[in-house]
Short mmCIF file of N, CA and C in Angstrom, two decimals:
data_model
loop_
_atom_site.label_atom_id
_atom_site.label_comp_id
_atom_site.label_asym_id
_atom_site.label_seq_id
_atom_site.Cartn_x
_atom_site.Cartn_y
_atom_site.Cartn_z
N UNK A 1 -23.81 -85.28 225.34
CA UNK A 1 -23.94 -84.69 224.03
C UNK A 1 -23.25 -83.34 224.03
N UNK A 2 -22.60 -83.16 222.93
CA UNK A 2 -22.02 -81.86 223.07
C UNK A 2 -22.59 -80.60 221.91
N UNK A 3 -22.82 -79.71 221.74
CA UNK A 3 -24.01 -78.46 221.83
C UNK A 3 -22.91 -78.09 220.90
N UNK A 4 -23.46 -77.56 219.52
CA UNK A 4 -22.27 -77.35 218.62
C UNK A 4 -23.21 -75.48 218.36
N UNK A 5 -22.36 -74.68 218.42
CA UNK A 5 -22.96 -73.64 217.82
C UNK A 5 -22.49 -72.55 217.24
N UNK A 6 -22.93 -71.84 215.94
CA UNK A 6 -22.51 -71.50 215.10
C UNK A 6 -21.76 -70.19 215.73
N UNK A 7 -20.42 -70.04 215.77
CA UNK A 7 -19.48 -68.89 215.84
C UNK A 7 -20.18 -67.22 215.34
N UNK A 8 -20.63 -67.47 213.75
CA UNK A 8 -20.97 -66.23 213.29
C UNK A 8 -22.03 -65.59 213.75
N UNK A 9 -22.66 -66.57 214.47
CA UNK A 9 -24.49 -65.71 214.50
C UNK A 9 -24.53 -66.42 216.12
N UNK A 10 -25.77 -66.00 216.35
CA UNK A 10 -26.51 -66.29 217.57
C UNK A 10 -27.22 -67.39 217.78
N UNK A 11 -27.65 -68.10 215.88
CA UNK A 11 -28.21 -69.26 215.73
C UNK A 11 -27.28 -70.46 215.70
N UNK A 12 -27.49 -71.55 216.62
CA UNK A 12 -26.49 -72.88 216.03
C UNK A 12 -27.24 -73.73 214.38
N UNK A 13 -26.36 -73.33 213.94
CA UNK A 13 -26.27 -73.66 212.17
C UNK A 13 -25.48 -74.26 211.55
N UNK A 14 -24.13 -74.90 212.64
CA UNK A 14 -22.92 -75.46 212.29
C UNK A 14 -23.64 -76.47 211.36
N UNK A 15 -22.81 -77.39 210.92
CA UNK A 15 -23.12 -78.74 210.68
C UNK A 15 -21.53 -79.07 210.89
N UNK A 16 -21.48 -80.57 210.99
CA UNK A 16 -20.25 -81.61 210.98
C UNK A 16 -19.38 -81.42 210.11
N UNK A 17 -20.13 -81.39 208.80
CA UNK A 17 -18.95 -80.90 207.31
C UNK A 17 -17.77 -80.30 207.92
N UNK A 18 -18.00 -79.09 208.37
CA UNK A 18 -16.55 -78.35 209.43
C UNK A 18 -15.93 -79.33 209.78
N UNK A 19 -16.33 -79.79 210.17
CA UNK A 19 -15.23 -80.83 211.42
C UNK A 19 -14.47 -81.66 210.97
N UNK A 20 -15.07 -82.08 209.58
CA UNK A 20 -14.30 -82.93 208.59
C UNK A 20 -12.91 -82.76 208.13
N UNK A 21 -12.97 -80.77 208.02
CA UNK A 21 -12.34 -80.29 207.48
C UNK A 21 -11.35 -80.46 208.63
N UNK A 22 -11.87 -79.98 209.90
CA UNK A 22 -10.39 -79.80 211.08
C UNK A 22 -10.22 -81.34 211.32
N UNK A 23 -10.77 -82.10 211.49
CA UNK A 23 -10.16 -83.43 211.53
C UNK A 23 -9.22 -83.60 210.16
N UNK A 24 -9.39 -83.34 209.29
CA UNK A 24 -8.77 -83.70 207.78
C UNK A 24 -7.23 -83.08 208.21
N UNK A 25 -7.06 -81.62 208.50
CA UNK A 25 -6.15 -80.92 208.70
C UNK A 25 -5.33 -81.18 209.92
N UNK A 26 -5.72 -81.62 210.99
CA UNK A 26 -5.01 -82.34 211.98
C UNK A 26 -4.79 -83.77 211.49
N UNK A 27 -5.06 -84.48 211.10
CA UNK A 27 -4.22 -85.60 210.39
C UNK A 27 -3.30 -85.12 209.28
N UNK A 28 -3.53 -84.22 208.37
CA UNK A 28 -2.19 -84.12 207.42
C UNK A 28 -1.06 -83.44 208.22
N UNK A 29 -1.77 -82.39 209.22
CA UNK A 29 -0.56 -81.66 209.99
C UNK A 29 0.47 -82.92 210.63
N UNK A 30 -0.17 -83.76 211.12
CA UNK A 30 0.38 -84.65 212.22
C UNK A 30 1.20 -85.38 211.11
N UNK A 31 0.94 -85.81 210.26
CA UNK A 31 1.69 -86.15 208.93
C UNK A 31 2.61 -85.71 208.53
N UNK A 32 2.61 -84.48 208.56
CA UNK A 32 3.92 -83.56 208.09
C UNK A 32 4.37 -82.45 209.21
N UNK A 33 4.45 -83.25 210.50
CA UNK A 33 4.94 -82.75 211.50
C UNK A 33 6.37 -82.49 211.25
N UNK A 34 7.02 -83.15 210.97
CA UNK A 34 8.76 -82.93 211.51
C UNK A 34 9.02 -81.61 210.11
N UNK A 35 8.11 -81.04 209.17
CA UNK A 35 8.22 -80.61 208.18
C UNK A 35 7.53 -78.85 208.80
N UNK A 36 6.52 -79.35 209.37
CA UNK A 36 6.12 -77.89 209.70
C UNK A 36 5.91 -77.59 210.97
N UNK A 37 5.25 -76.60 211.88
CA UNK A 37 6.14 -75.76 213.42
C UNK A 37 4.57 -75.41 213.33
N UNK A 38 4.19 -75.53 214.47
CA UNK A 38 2.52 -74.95 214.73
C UNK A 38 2.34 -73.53 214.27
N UNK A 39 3.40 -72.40 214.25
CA UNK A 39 3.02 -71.31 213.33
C UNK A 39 2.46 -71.16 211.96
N UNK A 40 2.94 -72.08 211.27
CA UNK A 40 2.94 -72.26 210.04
C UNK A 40 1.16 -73.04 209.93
N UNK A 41 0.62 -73.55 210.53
CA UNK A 41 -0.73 -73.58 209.97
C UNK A 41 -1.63 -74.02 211.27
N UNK A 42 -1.64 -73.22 212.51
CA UNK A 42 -2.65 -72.80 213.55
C UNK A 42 -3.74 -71.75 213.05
N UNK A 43 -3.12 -70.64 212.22
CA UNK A 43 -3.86 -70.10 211.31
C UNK A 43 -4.81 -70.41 210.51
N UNK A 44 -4.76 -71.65 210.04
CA UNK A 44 -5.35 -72.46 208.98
C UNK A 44 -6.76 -72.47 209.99
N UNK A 45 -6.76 -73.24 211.14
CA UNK A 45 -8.18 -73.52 212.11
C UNK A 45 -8.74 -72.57 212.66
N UNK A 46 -7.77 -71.38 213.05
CA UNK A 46 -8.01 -70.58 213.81
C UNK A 46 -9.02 -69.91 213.97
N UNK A 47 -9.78 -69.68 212.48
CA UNK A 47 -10.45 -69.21 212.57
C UNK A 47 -12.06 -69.55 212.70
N UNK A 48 -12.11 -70.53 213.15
CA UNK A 48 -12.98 -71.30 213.97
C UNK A 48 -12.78 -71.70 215.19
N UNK A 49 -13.09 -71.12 215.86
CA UNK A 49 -12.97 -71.09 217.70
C UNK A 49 -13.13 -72.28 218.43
N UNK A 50 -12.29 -72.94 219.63
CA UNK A 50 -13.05 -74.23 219.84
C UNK A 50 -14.37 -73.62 220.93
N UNK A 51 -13.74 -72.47 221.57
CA UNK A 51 -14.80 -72.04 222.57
C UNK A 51 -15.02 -70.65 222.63
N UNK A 52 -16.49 -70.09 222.73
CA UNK A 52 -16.92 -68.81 222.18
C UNK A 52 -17.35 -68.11 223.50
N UNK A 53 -17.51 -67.31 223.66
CA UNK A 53 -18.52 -66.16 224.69
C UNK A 53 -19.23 -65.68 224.26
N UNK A 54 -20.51 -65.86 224.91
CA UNK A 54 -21.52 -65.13 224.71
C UNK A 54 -22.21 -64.33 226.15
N UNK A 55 -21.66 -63.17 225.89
CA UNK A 55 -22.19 -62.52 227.36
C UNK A 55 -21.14 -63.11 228.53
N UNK A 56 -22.00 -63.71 229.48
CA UNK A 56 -21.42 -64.33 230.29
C UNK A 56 -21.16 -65.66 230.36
N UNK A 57 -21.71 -66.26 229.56
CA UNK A 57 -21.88 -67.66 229.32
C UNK A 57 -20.64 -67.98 227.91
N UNK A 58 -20.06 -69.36 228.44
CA UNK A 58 -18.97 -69.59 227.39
C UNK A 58 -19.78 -70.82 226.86
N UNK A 59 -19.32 -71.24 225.77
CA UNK A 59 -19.76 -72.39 224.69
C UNK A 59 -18.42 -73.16 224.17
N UNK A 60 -18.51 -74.76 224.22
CA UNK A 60 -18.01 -75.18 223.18
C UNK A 60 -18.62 -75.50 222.09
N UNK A 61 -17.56 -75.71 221.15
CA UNK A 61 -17.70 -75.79 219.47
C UNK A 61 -18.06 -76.86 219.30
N UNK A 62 -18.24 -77.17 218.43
CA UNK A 62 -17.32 -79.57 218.04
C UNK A 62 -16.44 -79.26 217.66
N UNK A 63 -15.77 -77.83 217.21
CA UNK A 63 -14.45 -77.53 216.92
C UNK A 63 -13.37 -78.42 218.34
N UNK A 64 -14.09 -77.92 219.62
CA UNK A 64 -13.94 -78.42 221.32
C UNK A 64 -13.97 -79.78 220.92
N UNK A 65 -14.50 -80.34 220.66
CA UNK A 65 -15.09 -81.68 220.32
C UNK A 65 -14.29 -82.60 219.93
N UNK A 66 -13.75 -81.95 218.48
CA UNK A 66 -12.74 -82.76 217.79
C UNK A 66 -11.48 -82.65 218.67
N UNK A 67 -10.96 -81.57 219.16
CA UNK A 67 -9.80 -81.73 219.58
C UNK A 67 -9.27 -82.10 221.05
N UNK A 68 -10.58 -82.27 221.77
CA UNK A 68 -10.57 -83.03 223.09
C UNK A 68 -10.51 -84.65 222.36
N UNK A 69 -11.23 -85.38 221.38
CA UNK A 69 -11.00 -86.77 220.95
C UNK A 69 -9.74 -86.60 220.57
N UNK A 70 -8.89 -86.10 219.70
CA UNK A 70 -7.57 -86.24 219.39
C UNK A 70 -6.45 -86.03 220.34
N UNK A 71 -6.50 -85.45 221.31
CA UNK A 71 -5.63 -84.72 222.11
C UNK A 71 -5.09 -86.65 222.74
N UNK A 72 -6.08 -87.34 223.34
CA UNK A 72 -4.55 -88.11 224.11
C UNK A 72 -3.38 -88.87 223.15
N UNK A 73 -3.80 -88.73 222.12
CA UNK A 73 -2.53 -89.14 221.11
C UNK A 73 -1.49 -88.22 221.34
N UNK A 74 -1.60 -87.48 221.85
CA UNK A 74 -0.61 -86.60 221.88
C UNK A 74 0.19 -86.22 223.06
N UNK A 75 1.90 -85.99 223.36
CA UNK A 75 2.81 -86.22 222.10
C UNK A 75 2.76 -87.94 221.95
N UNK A 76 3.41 -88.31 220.20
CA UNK A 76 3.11 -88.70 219.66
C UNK A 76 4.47 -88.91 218.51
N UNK A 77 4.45 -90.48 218.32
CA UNK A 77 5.78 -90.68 216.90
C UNK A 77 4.50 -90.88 216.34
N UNK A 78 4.04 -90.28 214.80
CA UNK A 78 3.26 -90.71 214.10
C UNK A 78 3.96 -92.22 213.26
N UNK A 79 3.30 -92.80 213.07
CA UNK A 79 3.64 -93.61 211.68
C UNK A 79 2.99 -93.58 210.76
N UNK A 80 3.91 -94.02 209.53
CA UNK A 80 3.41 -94.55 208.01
C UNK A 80 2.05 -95.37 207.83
N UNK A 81 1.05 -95.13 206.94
CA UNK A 81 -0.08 -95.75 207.63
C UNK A 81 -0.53 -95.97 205.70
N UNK A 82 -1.32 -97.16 205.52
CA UNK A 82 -1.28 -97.23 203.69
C UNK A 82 -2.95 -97.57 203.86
N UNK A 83 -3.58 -96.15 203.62
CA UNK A 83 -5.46 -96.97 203.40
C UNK A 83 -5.46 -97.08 201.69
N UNK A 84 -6.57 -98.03 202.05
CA UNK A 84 -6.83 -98.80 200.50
C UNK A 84 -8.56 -98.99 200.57
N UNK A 85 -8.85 -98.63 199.80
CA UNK A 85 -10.46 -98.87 199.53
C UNK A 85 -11.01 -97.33 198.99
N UNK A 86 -12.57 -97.39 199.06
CA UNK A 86 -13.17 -96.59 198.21
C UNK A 86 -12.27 -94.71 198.16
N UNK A 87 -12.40 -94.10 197.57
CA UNK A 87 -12.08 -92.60 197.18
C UNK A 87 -12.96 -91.65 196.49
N UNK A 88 -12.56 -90.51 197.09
CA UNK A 88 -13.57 -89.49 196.19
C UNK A 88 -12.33 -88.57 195.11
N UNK A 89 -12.92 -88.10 194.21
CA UNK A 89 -12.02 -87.26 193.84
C UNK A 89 -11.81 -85.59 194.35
N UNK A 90 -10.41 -85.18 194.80
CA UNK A 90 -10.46 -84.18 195.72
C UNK A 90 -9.31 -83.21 194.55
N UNK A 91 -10.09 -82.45 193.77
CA UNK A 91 -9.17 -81.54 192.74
C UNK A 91 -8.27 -82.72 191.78
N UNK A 92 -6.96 -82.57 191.89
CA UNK A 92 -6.29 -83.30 191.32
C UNK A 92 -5.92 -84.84 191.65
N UNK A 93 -6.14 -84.86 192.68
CA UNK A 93 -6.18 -86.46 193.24
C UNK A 93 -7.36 -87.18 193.92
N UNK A 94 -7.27 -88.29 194.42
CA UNK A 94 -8.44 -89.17 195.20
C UNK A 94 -7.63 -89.18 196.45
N UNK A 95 -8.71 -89.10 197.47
CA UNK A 95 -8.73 -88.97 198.87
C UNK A 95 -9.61 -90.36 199.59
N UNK A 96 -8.72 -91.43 200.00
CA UNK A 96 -9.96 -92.40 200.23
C UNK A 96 -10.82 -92.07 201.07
N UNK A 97 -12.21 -92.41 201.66
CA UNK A 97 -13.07 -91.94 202.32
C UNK A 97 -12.92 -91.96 203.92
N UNK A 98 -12.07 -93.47 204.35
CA UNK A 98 -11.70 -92.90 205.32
C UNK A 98 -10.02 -92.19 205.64
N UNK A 99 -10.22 -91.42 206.46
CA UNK A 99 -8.93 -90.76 206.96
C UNK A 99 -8.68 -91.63 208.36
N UNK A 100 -7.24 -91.90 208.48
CA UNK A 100 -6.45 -92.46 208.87
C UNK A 100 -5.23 -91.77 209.69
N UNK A 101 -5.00 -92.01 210.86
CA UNK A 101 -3.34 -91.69 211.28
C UNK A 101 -3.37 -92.95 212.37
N UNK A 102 -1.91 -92.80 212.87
CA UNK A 102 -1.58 -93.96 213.49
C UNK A 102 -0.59 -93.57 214.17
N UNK A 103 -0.15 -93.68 215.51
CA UNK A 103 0.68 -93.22 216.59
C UNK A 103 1.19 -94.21 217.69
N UNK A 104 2.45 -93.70 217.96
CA UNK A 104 2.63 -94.67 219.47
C UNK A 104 3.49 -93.66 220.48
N UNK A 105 2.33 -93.37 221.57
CA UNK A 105 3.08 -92.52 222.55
C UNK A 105 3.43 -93.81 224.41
N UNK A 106 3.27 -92.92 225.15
CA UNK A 106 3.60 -93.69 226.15
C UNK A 106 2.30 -94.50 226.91
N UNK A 107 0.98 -94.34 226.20
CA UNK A 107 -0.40 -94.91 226.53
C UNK A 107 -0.25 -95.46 225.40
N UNK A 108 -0.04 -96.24 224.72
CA UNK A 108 -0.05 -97.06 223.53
C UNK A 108 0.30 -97.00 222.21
N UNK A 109 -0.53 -98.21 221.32
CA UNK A 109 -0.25 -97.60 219.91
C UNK A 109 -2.13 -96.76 219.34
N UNK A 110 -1.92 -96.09 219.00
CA UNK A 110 -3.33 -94.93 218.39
C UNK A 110 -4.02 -95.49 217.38
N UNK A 111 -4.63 -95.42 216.84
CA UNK A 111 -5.07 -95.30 215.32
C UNK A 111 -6.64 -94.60 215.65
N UNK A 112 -6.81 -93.51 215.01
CA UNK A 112 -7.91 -92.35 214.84
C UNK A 112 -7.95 -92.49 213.25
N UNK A 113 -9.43 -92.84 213.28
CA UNK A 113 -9.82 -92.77 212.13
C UNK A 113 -11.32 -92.05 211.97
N UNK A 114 -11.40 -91.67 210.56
CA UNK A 114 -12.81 -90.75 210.54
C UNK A 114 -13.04 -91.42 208.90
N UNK A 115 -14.85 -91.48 208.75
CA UNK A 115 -15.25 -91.64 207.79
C UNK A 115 -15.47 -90.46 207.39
N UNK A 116 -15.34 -90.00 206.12
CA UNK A 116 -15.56 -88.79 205.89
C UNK A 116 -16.87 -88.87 204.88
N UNK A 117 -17.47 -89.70 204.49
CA UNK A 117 -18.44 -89.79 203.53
C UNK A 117 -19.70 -89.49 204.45
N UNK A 118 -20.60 -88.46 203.33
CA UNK A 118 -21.75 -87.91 204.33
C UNK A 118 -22.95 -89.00 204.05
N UNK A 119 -22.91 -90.14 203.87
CA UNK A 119 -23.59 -91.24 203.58
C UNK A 119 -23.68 -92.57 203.82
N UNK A 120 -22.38 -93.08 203.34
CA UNK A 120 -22.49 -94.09 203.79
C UNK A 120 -21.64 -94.48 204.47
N UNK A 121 -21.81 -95.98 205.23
CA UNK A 121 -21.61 -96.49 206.79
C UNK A 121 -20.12 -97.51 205.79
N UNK A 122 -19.46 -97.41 206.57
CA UNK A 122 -18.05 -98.03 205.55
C UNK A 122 -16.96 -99.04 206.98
N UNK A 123 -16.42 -100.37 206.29
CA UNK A 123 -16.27 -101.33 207.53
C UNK A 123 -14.73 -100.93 206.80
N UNK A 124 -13.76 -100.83 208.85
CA UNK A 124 -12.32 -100.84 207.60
C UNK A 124 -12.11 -102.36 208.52
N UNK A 125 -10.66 -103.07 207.98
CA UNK A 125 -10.34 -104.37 208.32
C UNK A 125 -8.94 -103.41 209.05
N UNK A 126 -8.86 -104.04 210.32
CA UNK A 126 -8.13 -103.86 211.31
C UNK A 126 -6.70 -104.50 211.24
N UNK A 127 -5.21 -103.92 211.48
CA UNK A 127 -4.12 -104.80 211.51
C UNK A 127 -4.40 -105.48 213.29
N UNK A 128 -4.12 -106.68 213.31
CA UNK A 128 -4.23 -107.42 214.02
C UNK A 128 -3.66 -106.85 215.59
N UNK A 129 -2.82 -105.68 215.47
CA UNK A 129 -2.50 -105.44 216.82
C UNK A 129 -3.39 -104.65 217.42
N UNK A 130 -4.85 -104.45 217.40
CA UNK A 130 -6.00 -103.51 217.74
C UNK A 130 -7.31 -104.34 217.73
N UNK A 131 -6.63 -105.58 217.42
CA UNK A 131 -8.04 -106.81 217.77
C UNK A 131 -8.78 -106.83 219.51
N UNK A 132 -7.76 -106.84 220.41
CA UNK A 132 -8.59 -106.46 221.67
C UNK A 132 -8.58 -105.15 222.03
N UNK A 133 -8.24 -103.85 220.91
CA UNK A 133 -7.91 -102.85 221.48
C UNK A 133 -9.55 -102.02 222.09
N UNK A 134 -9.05 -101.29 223.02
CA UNK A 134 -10.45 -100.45 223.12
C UNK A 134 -10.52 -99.83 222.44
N UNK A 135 -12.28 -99.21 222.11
CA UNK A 135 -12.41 -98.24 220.81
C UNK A 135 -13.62 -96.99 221.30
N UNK A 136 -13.24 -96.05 221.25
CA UNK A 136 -13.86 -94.66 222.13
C UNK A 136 -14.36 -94.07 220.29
N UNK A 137 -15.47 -93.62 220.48
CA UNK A 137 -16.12 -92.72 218.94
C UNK A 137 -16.90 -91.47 219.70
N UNK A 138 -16.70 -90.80 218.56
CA UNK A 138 -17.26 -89.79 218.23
C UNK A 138 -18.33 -89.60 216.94
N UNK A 139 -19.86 -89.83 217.84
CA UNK A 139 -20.84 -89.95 216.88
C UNK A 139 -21.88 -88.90 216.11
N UNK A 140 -21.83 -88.53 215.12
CA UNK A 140 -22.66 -87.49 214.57
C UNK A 140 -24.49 -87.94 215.44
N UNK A 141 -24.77 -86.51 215.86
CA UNK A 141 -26.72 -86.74 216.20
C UNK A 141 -27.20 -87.37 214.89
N UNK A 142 -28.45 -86.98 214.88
CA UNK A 142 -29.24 -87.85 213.77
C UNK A 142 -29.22 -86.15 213.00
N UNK A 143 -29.98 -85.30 213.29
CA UNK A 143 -29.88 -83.83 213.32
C UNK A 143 -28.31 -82.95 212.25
N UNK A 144 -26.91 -84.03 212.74
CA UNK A 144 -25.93 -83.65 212.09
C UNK A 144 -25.46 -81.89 212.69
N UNK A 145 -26.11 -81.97 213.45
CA UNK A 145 -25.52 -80.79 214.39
C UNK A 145 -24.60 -80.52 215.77
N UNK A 146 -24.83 -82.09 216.01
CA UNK A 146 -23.82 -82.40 217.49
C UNK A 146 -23.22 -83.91 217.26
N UNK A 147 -22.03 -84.03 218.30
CA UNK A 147 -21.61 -85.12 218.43
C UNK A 147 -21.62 -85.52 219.56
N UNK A 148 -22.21 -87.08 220.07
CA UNK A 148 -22.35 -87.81 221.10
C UNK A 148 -21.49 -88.68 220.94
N UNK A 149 -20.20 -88.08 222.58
CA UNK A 149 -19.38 -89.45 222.66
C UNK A 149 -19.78 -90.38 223.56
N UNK A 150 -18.54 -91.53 223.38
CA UNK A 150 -18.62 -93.05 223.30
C UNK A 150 -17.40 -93.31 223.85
N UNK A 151 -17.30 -93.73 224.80
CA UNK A 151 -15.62 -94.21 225.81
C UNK A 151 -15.72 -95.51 225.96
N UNK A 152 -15.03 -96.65 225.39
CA UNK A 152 -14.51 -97.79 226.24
C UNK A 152 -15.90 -98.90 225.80
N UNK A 153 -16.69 -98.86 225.05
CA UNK A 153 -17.84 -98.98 225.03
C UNK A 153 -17.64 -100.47 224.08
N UNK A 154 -16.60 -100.49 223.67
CA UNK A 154 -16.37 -102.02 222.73
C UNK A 154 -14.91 -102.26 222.41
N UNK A 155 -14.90 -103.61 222.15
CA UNK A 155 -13.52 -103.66 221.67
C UNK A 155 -13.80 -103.77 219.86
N UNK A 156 -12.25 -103.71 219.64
CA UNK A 156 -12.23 -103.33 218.22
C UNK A 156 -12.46 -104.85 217.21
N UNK A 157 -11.58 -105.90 217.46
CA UNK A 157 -11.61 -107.07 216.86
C UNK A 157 -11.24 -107.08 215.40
N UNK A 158 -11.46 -107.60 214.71
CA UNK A 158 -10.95 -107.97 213.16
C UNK A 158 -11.31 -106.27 212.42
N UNK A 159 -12.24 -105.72 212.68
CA UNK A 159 -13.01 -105.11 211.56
C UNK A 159 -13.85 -103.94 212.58
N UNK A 160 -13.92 -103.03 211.95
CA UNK A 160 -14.70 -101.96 212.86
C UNK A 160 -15.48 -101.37 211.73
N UNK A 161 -16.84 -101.24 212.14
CA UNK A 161 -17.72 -100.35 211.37
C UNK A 161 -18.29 -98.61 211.63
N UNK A 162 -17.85 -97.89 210.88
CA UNK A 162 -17.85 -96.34 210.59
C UNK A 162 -18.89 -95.81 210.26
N UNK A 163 -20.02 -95.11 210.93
CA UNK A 163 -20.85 -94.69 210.28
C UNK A 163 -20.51 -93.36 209.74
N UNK A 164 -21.47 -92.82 208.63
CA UNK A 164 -21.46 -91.43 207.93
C UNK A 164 -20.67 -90.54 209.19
N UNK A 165 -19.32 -89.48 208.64
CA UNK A 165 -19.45 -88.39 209.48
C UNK A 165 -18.59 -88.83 210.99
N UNK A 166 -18.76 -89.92 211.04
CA UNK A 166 -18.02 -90.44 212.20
C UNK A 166 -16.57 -90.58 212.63
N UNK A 167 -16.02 -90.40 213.89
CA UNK A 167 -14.56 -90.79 214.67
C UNK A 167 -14.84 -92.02 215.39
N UNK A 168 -13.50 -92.67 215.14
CA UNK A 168 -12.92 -93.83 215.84
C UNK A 168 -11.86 -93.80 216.72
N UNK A 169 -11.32 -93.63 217.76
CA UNK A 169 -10.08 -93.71 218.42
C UNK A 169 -9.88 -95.03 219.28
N UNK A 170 -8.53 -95.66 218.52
CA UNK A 170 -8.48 -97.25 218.96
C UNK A 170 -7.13 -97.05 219.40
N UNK A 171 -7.34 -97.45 221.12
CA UNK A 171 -5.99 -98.03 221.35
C UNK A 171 -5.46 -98.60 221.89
N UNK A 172 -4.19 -99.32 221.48
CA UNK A 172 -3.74 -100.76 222.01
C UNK A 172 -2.87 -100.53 222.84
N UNK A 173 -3.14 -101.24 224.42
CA UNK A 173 -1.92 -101.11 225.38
C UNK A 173 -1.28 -102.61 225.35
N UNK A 174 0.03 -102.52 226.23
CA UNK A 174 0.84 -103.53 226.43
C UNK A 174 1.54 -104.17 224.98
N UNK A 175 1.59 -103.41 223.73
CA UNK A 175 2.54 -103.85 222.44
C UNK A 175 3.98 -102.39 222.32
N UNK A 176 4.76 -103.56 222.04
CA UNK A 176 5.82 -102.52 221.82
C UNK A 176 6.08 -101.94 220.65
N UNK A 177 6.45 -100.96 220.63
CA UNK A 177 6.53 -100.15 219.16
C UNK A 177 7.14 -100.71 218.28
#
């Protein structure tokens, strides 16, 4: 289990919502990689720490959290990726609920996905090249204050189910790009 605690204060008060946000922002970044240069929006996270000091004792975040699950995608050719199903409305447009990217580095092809709905449990339907893939998550506590990961623990098959708040990282070895 990993110990999420609040940056500003002394009390852990985080909740997951955050994380939504840096997961949200590392998928559009990775999206519009060849467009923008890590200067241009490291700033954007920055200011949420993945790891803090206190005294002598250091802490990780789930800020730590999220970006230890994303990191072996990386480096990384992203691809074009088309979700279809439910949406919320986000200002001027709809954002479907789950977030999506999709990659192929030299450990396979990727697909990291996150439900972003603080409710409900949402099934996506799988493209067929991630039917035996392994599938590693990142699970919200009951609490909504920590995340307990999940390595190697199932395969993916037709259809994978997302609970509230949750990461998926699926990936397929031995297919060529």
């Amino acid at each position: 289990e990993i110990r999420n605690c609040d940056w500003s204060s002394d009390v852990c008060s985080s909740d997951l919502g955050r994380m939504l946000f840096v997961s949200a922002m590392l998928n559009e970044y990775c999206r519009r990689g060849r467009f923008l240069k890590l200067a241009n929006f490291y700033s954007l996270l920055n200011f949420m720490p993945a790891i803090i000091a206190r005294g002598p004792n250091v802490e990780r975040t789930l800020k730590h959290a999220i970006f230890r699950f994303w990191r072996p995608l990386f480096p990384a050719t992203i691809q074009e990726l088309t979700v279809e199903g439910p949406a919320f409305a986000a200002g001027e447009t709809n954002l479907p609920w789950i977030d999506a990217l999709a990659g192929i580095n030299k450990s396979g092809k990727w697909l990291l996905l996150t439900n972003r709905h603080p409710s409900e449990t949402l099934s996506v339907q799988l493209p067929k090249v991630y039917a035996s893939a392994t599938v590693d998550r990142l699970l919200p506590s009951a609490d909504l204050r920590n995340f307990t990961r999940q390595e190697g623990v199932e395969k993916a098959g037709d259809s994978i189910v997302l609970p509230p708040w949750s990461h998926a990282r699926i990936r397929a070895t031995g297919v060529s790009p």
